[in-house]
CSV table of C-alpha atoms in Angstrom, one decimal:
chain,number,residue,atom,x,y,z
A,1,MET,CA,-69.3,72.6,-157.7
A,2,ARG,CA,-70.9,69.3,-158.1
A,3,LEU,CA,-70.9,69.9,-161.8
A,4,PHE,CA,-67.3,70.7,-161.9
A,5,ARG,CA,-66.4,67.6,-160.1
A,6,PHE,CA,-68.7,65.2,-162.2
A,7,VAL,CA,-67.6,66.7,-165.6
A,8,GLY,CA,-63.9,67.3,-164.6
A,9,TRP,CA,-63.5,63.8,-163.3
A,10,TYR,CA,-64.7,62.4,-166.6
A,11,TYR,CA,-62.5,64.6,-168.5
A,12,PHE,CA,-59.5,64.0,-166.4
A,13,LYS,CA,-60.0,60.2,-166.6
A,14,TYR,CA,-60.0,60.4,-170.3
A,15,PHE,CA,-56.9,62.6,-170.3
A,16,LEU,CA,-54.9,60.1,-168.0
A,17,ILE,CA,-56.0,57.1,-170.3
A,18,VAL,CA,-54.8,58.8,-173.5
A,19,LEU,CA,-51.7,60.3,-171.9
A,20,LEU,CA,-50.6,56.8,-170.6
A,21,ALA,CA,-51.3,55.2,-173.9
A,22,LEU,CA,-49.3,57.8,-175.9
A,23,GLU,CA,-46.5,57.7,-173.5
A,24,LEU,CA,-46.3,53.9,-173.5
A,25,PHE,CA,-46.4,54.0,-177.3
A,26,PHE,CA,-43.7,56.7,-177.7
A,27,VAL,CA,-41.3,55.2,-175.1
A,28,GLY,CA,-41.9,51.7,-176.6
A,29,ILE,CA,-40.9,53.0,-180.2
A,30,ASP,CA,-37.7,54.7,-178.8
A,31,SER,CA,-36.9,51.5,-177.0
A,32,LEU,CA,-37.1,49.6,-180.2
A,33,LYS,CA,-35.1,52.4,-182.1
A,34,TYR,CA,-32.3,52.3,-179.6
A,35,ALA,CA,-32.6,48.5,-178.5
A,36,ASP,CA,-28.9,47.8,-179.8
A,37,LYS,CA,-27.3,51.0,-178.2
A,38,MET,CA,-29.0,50.8,-174.6
A,39,PRO,CA,-26.7,51.3,-171.8
A,40,ASP,CA,-25.4,48.3,-169.8
A,41,SER,CA,-26.0,49.6,-166.5
A,42,ALA,CA,-29.5,49.2,-165.0
A,43,ASN,CA,-29.2,52.6,-163.6
A,44,MET,CA,-28.5,54.2,-166.8
A,45,ILE,CA,-31.5,52.3,-168.4
A,46,ILE,CA,-33.8,53.8,-165.6
A,47,LEU,CA,-32.5,57.2,-166.5
A,48,PHE,CA,-32.9,56.6,-170.1
A,49,PHE,CA,-36.7,55.8,-169.6
A,50,THR,CA,-37.1,58.6,-167.2
A,51,TYR,CA,-35.6,61.2,-169.6
A,52,ASP,CA,-37.6,59.6,-172.6
A,53,ILE,CA,-40.9,59.8,-170.8
A,54,LEU,CA,-40.3,63.4,-169.8
A,55,PHE,CA,-39.2,64.3,-173.3
A,56,ALA,CA,-42.2,62.5,-174.7
A,57,LEU,CA,-44.5,65.0,-172.7
A,58,ASN,CA,-43.6,67.8,-175.3
A,59,TYR,CA,-45.9,65.9,-177.7
A,60,THR,CA,-48.2,63.7,-175.7
A,61,LEU,CA,-49.4,66.2,-173.2
A,62,PRO,CA,-51.0,68.8,-175.6
A,63,ILE,CA,-52.4,65.8,-177.9
A,64,SER,CA,-53.8,64.0,-174.8
A,65,LEU,CA,-55.6,67.1,-173.6
A,66,LEU,CA,-57.1,67.6,-177.2
A,67,LEU,CA,-58.1,63.9,-177.7
A,68,ALA,CA,-59.6,63.6,-174.2
A,69,MET,CA,-61.9,66.6,-175.1
A,70,VAL,CA,-63.1,64.7,-178.2
A,71,LEU,CA,-63.7,61.5,-176.1
A,72,PHE,CA,-65.5,63.4,-173.5
A,73,TYR,CA,-68.0,64.8,-175.9
A,74,ILE,CA,-68.5,61.8,-177.9
A,75,THR,CA,-69.3,59.6,-175.0
A,76,PHE,CA,-71.3,62.0,-173.0
A,77,ILE,CA,-73.5,62.8,-176.0
A,78,LYS,CA,-73.7,59.0,-176.8
A,79,SER,CA,-74.8,58.0,-173.2
A,80,ASN,CA,-77.3,61.0,-173.2
A,81,GLN,CA,-75.7,62.5,-170.2
A,82,TYR,CA,-74.8,65.7,-172.0
A,83,THR,CA,-78.5,65.9,-172.9
A,84,ALA,CA,-79.6,65.2,-169.4
A,85,LEU,CA,-77.3,68.1,-168.1
A,86,LEU,CA,-78.7,70.5,-170.5
A,87,SER,CA,-82.3,69.6,-169.7
A,88,ILE,CA,-81.9,70.2,-165.9
A,89,GLY,CA,-80.7,73.7,-166.5
A,90,PHE,CA,-76.9,73.6,-167.1
A,91,SER,CA,-75.6,75.7,-170.1
A,92,LYS,CA,-73.1,74.6,-172.6
A,93,CYS,CA,-70.7,77.2,-171.1
A,94,GLN,CA,-71.2,75.7,-167.6
A,95,ILE,CA,-70.5,72.2,-168.9
A,96,LEU,CA,-67.5,73.5,-170.9
A,97,SER,CA,-65.9,75.4,-168.0
A,98,PRO,CA,-64.4,72.2,-166.1
A,99,ILE,CA,-62.8,71.1,-169.4
A,100,PHE,CA,-61.4,74.4,-170.2
A,101,LEU,CA,-60.0,75.1,-166.7
A,102,ILE,CA,-58.6,71.7,-166.4
A,103,SER,CA,-56.7,71.9,-169.8
A,104,LEU,CA,-55.7,75.6,-169.0
A,105,PHE,CA,-54.1,74.2,-165.7
A,106,PHE,CA,-52.1,71.4,-167.4
A,107,THR,CA,-51.0,73.8,-170.2
A,108,ALA,CA,-49.8,76.3,-167.7
A,109,VAL,CA,-47.8,73.4,-165.9
A,110,TYR,CA,-46.3,72.5,-169.3
A,111,VAL,CA,-45.3,76.0,-169.9
A,112,GLY,CA,-43.8,76.2,-166.3
A,113,LEU,CA,-41.7,73.1,-167.2
A,114,ASN,CA,-40.6,74.8,-170.2
A,115,ALA,CA,-38.7,77.3,-168.1
A,116,THR,CA,-36.7,74.5,-166.4
A,117,PRO,CA,-34.1,72.0,-167.7
A,118,PHE,CA,-37.1,69.7,-168.6
A,119,VAL,CA,-36.7,71.1,-172.2
A,120,TYR,CA,-33.3,69.4,-172.5
A,121,MET,CA,-34.6,65.9,-171.9
A,122,GLU,CA,-34.1,64.9,-175.5
A,123,GLU,CA,-30.4,66.1,-175.4
A,124,LYS,CA,-29.9,64.1,-172.1
A,125,THR,CA,-31.5,61.0,-173.7
A,126,GLN,CA,-29.2,61.2,-176.8
A,127,ASN,CA,-26.0,61.5,-174.5
A,128,LEU,CA,-27.0,58.4,-172.6
A,129,ILE,CA,-27.6,56.5,-175.8
A,130,TYR,CA,-24.3,57.6,-177.4
A,131,LYS,CA,-22.4,57.3,-174.1
A,132,ASP,CA,-20.7,60.7,-174.1
A,133,ASN,CA,-21.3,64.4,-174.4
A,134,SER,CA,-20.0,64.8,-177.9
A,135,LEU,CA,-23.6,65.6,-179.1
A,136,SER,CA,-23.7,68.6,-176.7
A,137,VAL,CA,-20.4,70.1,-177.9
A,138,SER,CA,-20.7,73.1,-180.2
A,139,GLU,CA,-17.8,74.0,-182.4
A,140,HIS,CA,-16.5,77.2,-184.2
A,141,LEU,CA,-18.5,80.0,-182.4
A,142,LEU,CA,-17.8,83.6,-183.1
A,143,VAL,CA,-19.6,85.9,-180.6
A,144,LYS,CA,-19.5,89.8,-180.6
A,145,TYR,CA,-19.4,91.3,-177.2
A,146,ASN,CA,-19.2,95.2,-176.9
A,147,ASP,CA,-16.0,95.8,-178.8
A,148,ASP,CA,-14.7,92.3,-178.7
A,149,TYR,CA,-15.2,89.3,-181.0
A,150,VAL,CA,-14.7,86.1,-179.1
A,151,TYR,CA,-14.1,82.9,-180.9
A,152,PHE,CA,-14.5,79.3,-179.4
A,153,ASP,CA,-13.1,76.5,-180.9
A,154,LYS,CA,-15.3,74.1,-178.7
A,155,ILE,CA,-17.8,74.7,-176.1
A,156,ASN,CA,-19.6,72.1,-173.9
A,157,PRO,CA,-22.7,73.7,-172.2
A,158,LEU,CA,-23.1,70.8,-169.8
A,159,LEU,CA,-19.6,71.0,-168.4
A,160,GLN,CA,-19.6,74.9,-169.0
A,161,LYS,CA,-16.3,74.6,-170.4
A,162,ALA,CA,-14.6,75.9,-173.6
A,163,GLN,CA,-11.4,75.1,-175.6
A,164,ASN,CA,-9.1,77.2,-177.7
A,165,ILE,CA,-10.6,80.6,-177.1
A,166,LYS,CA,-9.3,83.8,-178.9
A,167,VAL,CA,-10.5,87.3,-178.1
A,168,PHE,CA,-10.0,90.1,-180.6
A,169,ARG,CA,-10.5,93.6,-179.2
A,170,LEU,CA,-11.2,96.3,-181.9
A,171,LYS,CA,-11.2,100.1,-181.6
A,172,ASP,CA,-12.5,102.1,-184.5
A,173,LYS,CA,-12.5,99.0,-186.5
A,174,THR,CA,-8.8,98.5,-186.0
A,175,LEU,CA,-7.3,95.6,-184.2
A,176,GLU,CA,-6.1,96.8,-180.8
A,177,SER,CA,-5.4,93.6,-178.9
A,178,TYR,CA,-5.6,89.8,-179.3
A,179,ALA,CA,-5.8,87.4,-176.3
A,180,GLU,CA,-5.8,83.4,-176.5
A,181,ALA,CA,-6.2,80.6,-174.0
A,182,LYS,CA,-6.3,76.9,-174.3
A,183,GLU,CA,-9.4,76.6,-172.0
A,184,ALA,CA,-12.1,78.6,-170.2
A,185,PHE,CA,-14.8,77.9,-167.7
A,186,PHE,CA,-18.1,80.0,-167.1
A,187,GLU,CA,-17.8,81.2,-163.5
A,188,ASP,CA,-19.8,84.0,-161.5
A,189,LYS,CA,-21.4,85.2,-164.7
A,190,TYR,CA,-18.2,85.6,-166.7
A,191,TRP,CA,-16.2,83.3,-169.1
A,192,ILE,CA,-12.8,83.1,-167.3
A,193,LEU,CA,-10.0,82.4,-169.5
A,194,HIS,CA,-6.9,80.6,-167.7
A,195,ASP,CA,-3.3,81.0,-168.6
A,196,THR,CA,-4.1,83.7,-171.1
A,197,THR,CA,-1.6,85.4,-173.5
A,198,ILE,CA,-2.4,88.8,-174.6
A,199,TYR,CA,-0.8,90.5,-177.6
A,200,GLU,CA,-1.2,94.2,-177.8
A,201,MET,CA,-0.8,96.2,-181.0
A,202,PRO,CA,0.9,99.6,-181.1
A,203,SER,CA,-1.3,102.8,-181.7
A,204,SER,CA,1.0,103.6,-184.8
A,205,PHE,CA,3.4,101.4,-186.6
A,206,GLU,CA,6.8,103.1,-186.9
A,207,LEU,CA,10.1,101.7,-188.1
A,208,GLY,CA,12.3,100.8,-185.1
A,209,ASN,CA,9.6,100.7,-182.5
A,210,ASN,CA,8.2,97.4,-181.1
A,211,ALA,CA,5.2,96.1,-183.2
A,212,LEU,CA,3.9,93.7,-180.5
A,213,SER,CA,3.9,93.6,-176.9
A,214,THR,CA,3.1,90.3,-175.1
A,215,THR,CA,1.5,90.0,-171.5
A,216,ARG,CA,0.6,86.7,-169.6
A,217,LEU,CA,-2.2,86.6,-167.2
A,218,LYS,CA,-3.5,83.8,-165.0
A,219,THR,CA,-7.1,84.6,-165.6
A,220,PHE,CA,-8.8,86.8,-168.1
A,221,LYS,CA,-12.7,87.7,-167.9
A,222,THR,CA,-15.1,88.2,-170.8
A,223,LEU,CA,-18.7,87.7,-172.0
A,224,LYS,CA,-20.6,88.7,-169.0
A,225,ASN,CA,-24.1,86.8,-168.7
A,226,PHE,CA,-23.2,84.8,-171.9
A,227,ARG,CA,-24.0,81.6,-170.3
A,228,PRO,CA,-23.1,78.3,-172.2
A,229,LYS,CA,-26.8,77.6,-173.0
A,230,VAL,CA,-27.2,81.3,-174.2
A,231,LEU,CA,-24.5,80.7,-176.7
A,232,ASP,CA,-26.0,77.4,-177.8
A,233,THR,CA,-29.3,79.2,-178.2
A,234,ILE,CA,-28.2,82.0,-180.3
A,235,TYR,CA,-25.5,80.4,-182.5
A,236,GLN,CA,-26.4,76.8,-182.8
A,237,ASN,CA,-29.4,74.9,-184.4
A,238,LYS,CA,-30.8,73.5,-181.1
A,239,PRO,CA,-34.2,71.9,-181.2
A,240,ALA,CA,-35.4,73.5,-177.9
A,241,VAL,CA,-34.3,75.9,-175.3
A,242,SER,CA,-35.8,76.7,-171.9
A,243,ILE,CA,-37.7,79.9,-171.4
A,244,THR,CA,-35.2,81.0,-168.8
A,245,ASP,CA,-32.3,80.6,-171.2
A,246,ALA,CA,-34.1,82.2,-174.0
A,247,LEU,CA,-34.8,85.2,-171.9
A,248,LEU,CA,-31.2,85.5,-170.8
A,249,SER,CA,-30.2,85.2,-174.6
A,250,LEU,CA,-32.8,87.9,-175.6
A,251,HIS,CA,-31.3,90.2,-172.9
A,252,ALA,CA,-27.7,89.7,-174.0
A,253,LEU,CA,-28.7,90.0,-177.8
A,254,VAL,CA,-30.5,93.2,-177.2
A,255,ARG,CA,-27.6,94.9,-175.3
A,256,GLN,CA,-25.3,94.0,-178.3
A,257,ASN,CA,-27.9,95.3,-180.7
A,258,ALA,CA,-28.0,91.8,-182.4
A,259,ASP,CA,-30.7,89.9,-184.2
A,260,THR,CA,-33.3,88.4,-181.7
A,261,LYS,CA,-35.6,86.7,-184.2
A,262,LYS,CA,-34.7,83.2,-183.2
A,263,VAL,CA,-34.8,83.7,-179.5
A,264,ARG,CA,-38.2,85.5,-180.0
A,265,SER,CA,-39.6,82.4,-181.8
A,266,PHE,CA,-38.4,80.1,-179.0
A,267,LEU,CA,-40.2,82.5,-176.3
A,268,TYR,CA,-43.4,82.4,-178.4
A,269,VAL,CA,-43.4,78.8,-179.1
A,270,PHE,CA,-42.8,77.5,-175.7
A,271,ALA,CA,-44.5,80.3,-173.5
A,272,ILE,CA,-47.6,81.3,-175.6
A,273,LEU,CA,-48.4,78.8,-178.3
A,274,PRO,CA,-49.2,75.9,-176.0
A,275,PHE,CA,-52.4,78.0,-174.7
A,276,PHE,CA,-54.1,77.2,-178.0
A,277,VAL,CA,-55.1,73.8,-176.4
A,278,PRO,CA,-57.8,75.0,-174.0
A,279,PHE,CA,-59.3,77.3,-176.6
A,280,LEU,CA,-59.8,74.6,-179.1
A,281,SER,CA,-62.2,73.0,-176.5
A,282,VAL,CA,-64.5,76.0,-177.2
A,283,LEU,CA,-64.9,74.9,-180.9
A,284,ILE,CA,-65.3,71.2,-180.0
A,285,ALA,CA,-68.1,72.2,-177.6
A,286,TYR,CA,-69.8,74.6,-180.3
A,287,PHE,CA,-69.9,71.8,-182.9
A,288,SER,CA,-71.0,69.1,-180.6
A,289,PRO,CA,-74.8,68.3,-181.0
A,290,SER,CA,-77.1,68.3,-178.0
A,291,LEU,CA,-78.7,65.0,-179.0
A,292,ALA,CA,-77.0,61.9,-180.4
A,293,ARG,CA,-79.6,61.7,-183.2
A,294,TYR,CA,-78.7,64.8,-184.7
A,295,GLU,CA,-75.2,63.5,-185.9
A,296,ASN,CA,-73.4,60.4,-186.8
A,297,LEU,CA,-71.3,60.2,-183.7
A,298,ALA,CA,-68.6,57.9,-185.1
A,299,LEU,CA,-68.1,60.4,-188.1
A,300,LEU,CA,-68.2,63.4,-185.8
A,301,GLY,CA,-65.6,61.9,-183.6
A,302,LEU,CA,-63.3,61.2,-186.6
A,303,LYS,CA,-63.9,64.7,-187.8
A,304,PHE,CA,-62.9,66.1,-184.3
A,305,ILE,CA,-59.8,63.8,-184.0
A,306,ILE,CA,-58.6,64.9,-187.6
A,307,ILE,CA,-59.3,68.6,-186.8
A,308,THR,CA,-57.6,68.7,-183.4
A,309,LEU,CA,-54.5,67.1,-184.9
A,310,VAL,CA,-54.3,69.3,-188.0
A,311,VAL,CA,-54.6,72.4,-185.8
A,312,TRP,CA,-52.0,71.0,-183.4
A,313,GLY,CA,-49.8,70.1,-186.5
A,314,LEU,CA,-50.2,73.5,-188.0
A,315,PHE,CA,-49.1,75.5,-184.8
A,316,PHE,CA,-46.4,73.0,-184.5
A,317,ALA,CA,-45.1,73.5,-188.0
A,318,LEU,CA,-45.4,77.3,-187.7
A,319,GLY,CA,-43.3,77.2,-184.6
A,320,LYS,CA,-40.7,75.1,-186.4
A,321,PHE,CA,-40.6,77.4,-189.4
A,322,SER,CA,-40.3,80.5,-187.2
A,323,ILE,CA,-37.4,78.9,-185.0
A,324,SER,CA,-35.6,78.2,-188.3
A,325,GLY,CA,-35.8,81.6,-189.5
A,326,ILE,CA,-38.2,80.9,-192.5
A,327,LEU,CA,-41.0,83.0,-190.9
A,328,ILE,CA,-40.9,86.1,-188.9
A,329,PRO,CA,-42.0,85.0,-185.3
A,330,GLU,CA,-44.7,87.7,-185.0
A,331,ILE,CA,-46.2,86.6,-188.3
A,332,GLY,CA,-45.6,82.8,-188.0
A,333,VAL,CA,-46.6,82.3,-184.4
A,334,LEU,CA,-48.4,85.3,-182.7
A,335,SER,CA,-50.6,86.3,-185.5
A,336,PRO,CA,-52.1,82.9,-186.1
A,337,PHE,CA,-52.4,82.3,-182.3
A,338,PHE,CA,-54.4,85.5,-181.8
A,339,VAL,CA,-56.6,84.9,-184.9
A,340,PHE,CA,-57.3,81.6,-183.3
A,341,LEU,CA,-57.9,83.2,-180.0
A,342,ALA,CA,-60.5,85.7,-181.3
A,343,LEU,CA,-62.2,82.9,-183.3
A,344,SER,CA,-62.6,80.9,-180.1
A,345,LEU,CA,-64.0,83.8,-178.2
A,346,TRP,CA,-66.5,84.7,-180.8
A,347,TYR,CA,-67.7,81.1,-180.7
A,348,PHE,CA,-67.8,81.1,-177.0
A,349,LYS,CA,-70.1,84.1,-177.0
A,350,LYS,CA,-72.5,82.1,-179.4
A,351,LEU,CA,-72.1,78.8,-177.5
A,352,ASN,CA,-75.4,79.1,-175.3
A,353,LYS,CA,-77.4,80.2,-178.2
A,354,ARG,CA,-76.7,77.1,-180.4
A,355,LEU,CA,-79.2,74.4,-180.2
């Protein structure tokens, strides 16, 4: 327990220092970037910095955990504290365990945040800067729902409102009816069209019969469980989506026998991929020398920093390629992750045997 507090505190301290530095750098760059577009209201400026700090965590948190590992091992080896701990009987695995568990905890917290609106901080920041919700509005969506094809001219996920909606109902690949409304709102799991006009086609077209019947309804329900963010996830090129919305999207797509590749990519990237961070600590521990004189610590630190950033960059790029559809998510995300996991476990088994 004392070892955990001793090692854990040093690692946690380095983590906080790096995280604070990266957050200040990230927010500072964004402040300069949007200096001429900042809101006039003090409240809006505070909101901007709050959203921007939270958005920056997507990048700064994993990088801070990784760089703190490098700092910990380099400084501990340089001060001979690492050698002292090994000489009094502690194993390399025991010294590694506080670092691994702390990084695992913060990674789990990060994944938990990805299931909340935390994911949409970038979108909220952009809306504040451009002073409207126009960036959130999606246009020209065509959605298949059971035997219906639903067209949205415009949809605003933040307001849960759509404009100029058309619903085409088909039976045996033949148009059976057509409904249209000026606006619709998402309420109680359904899209509810207001002041709807429905045009019904006859089952057979015969000379002298009415070819079209018209019905007007105050409300018309369609697209059960197709929440606005679900539609955004499936049909728009959004940079991020919460795990909760991705699961709802996956459920809706599976029910409709539609392609789930993009949604699966989101789930793998935000729920599984971040866990590469604690397992990278095993590789850093394995290649760290027991004594300072065994390695050039300045060069070793540079190597570790480059390797950690390259590994993070590779996983980040593979995730983006999978989301954009270039790679199949199981090949682009899961396969590299599990190969890396197996490699880390193999090095962990050999860790105590390395001098």
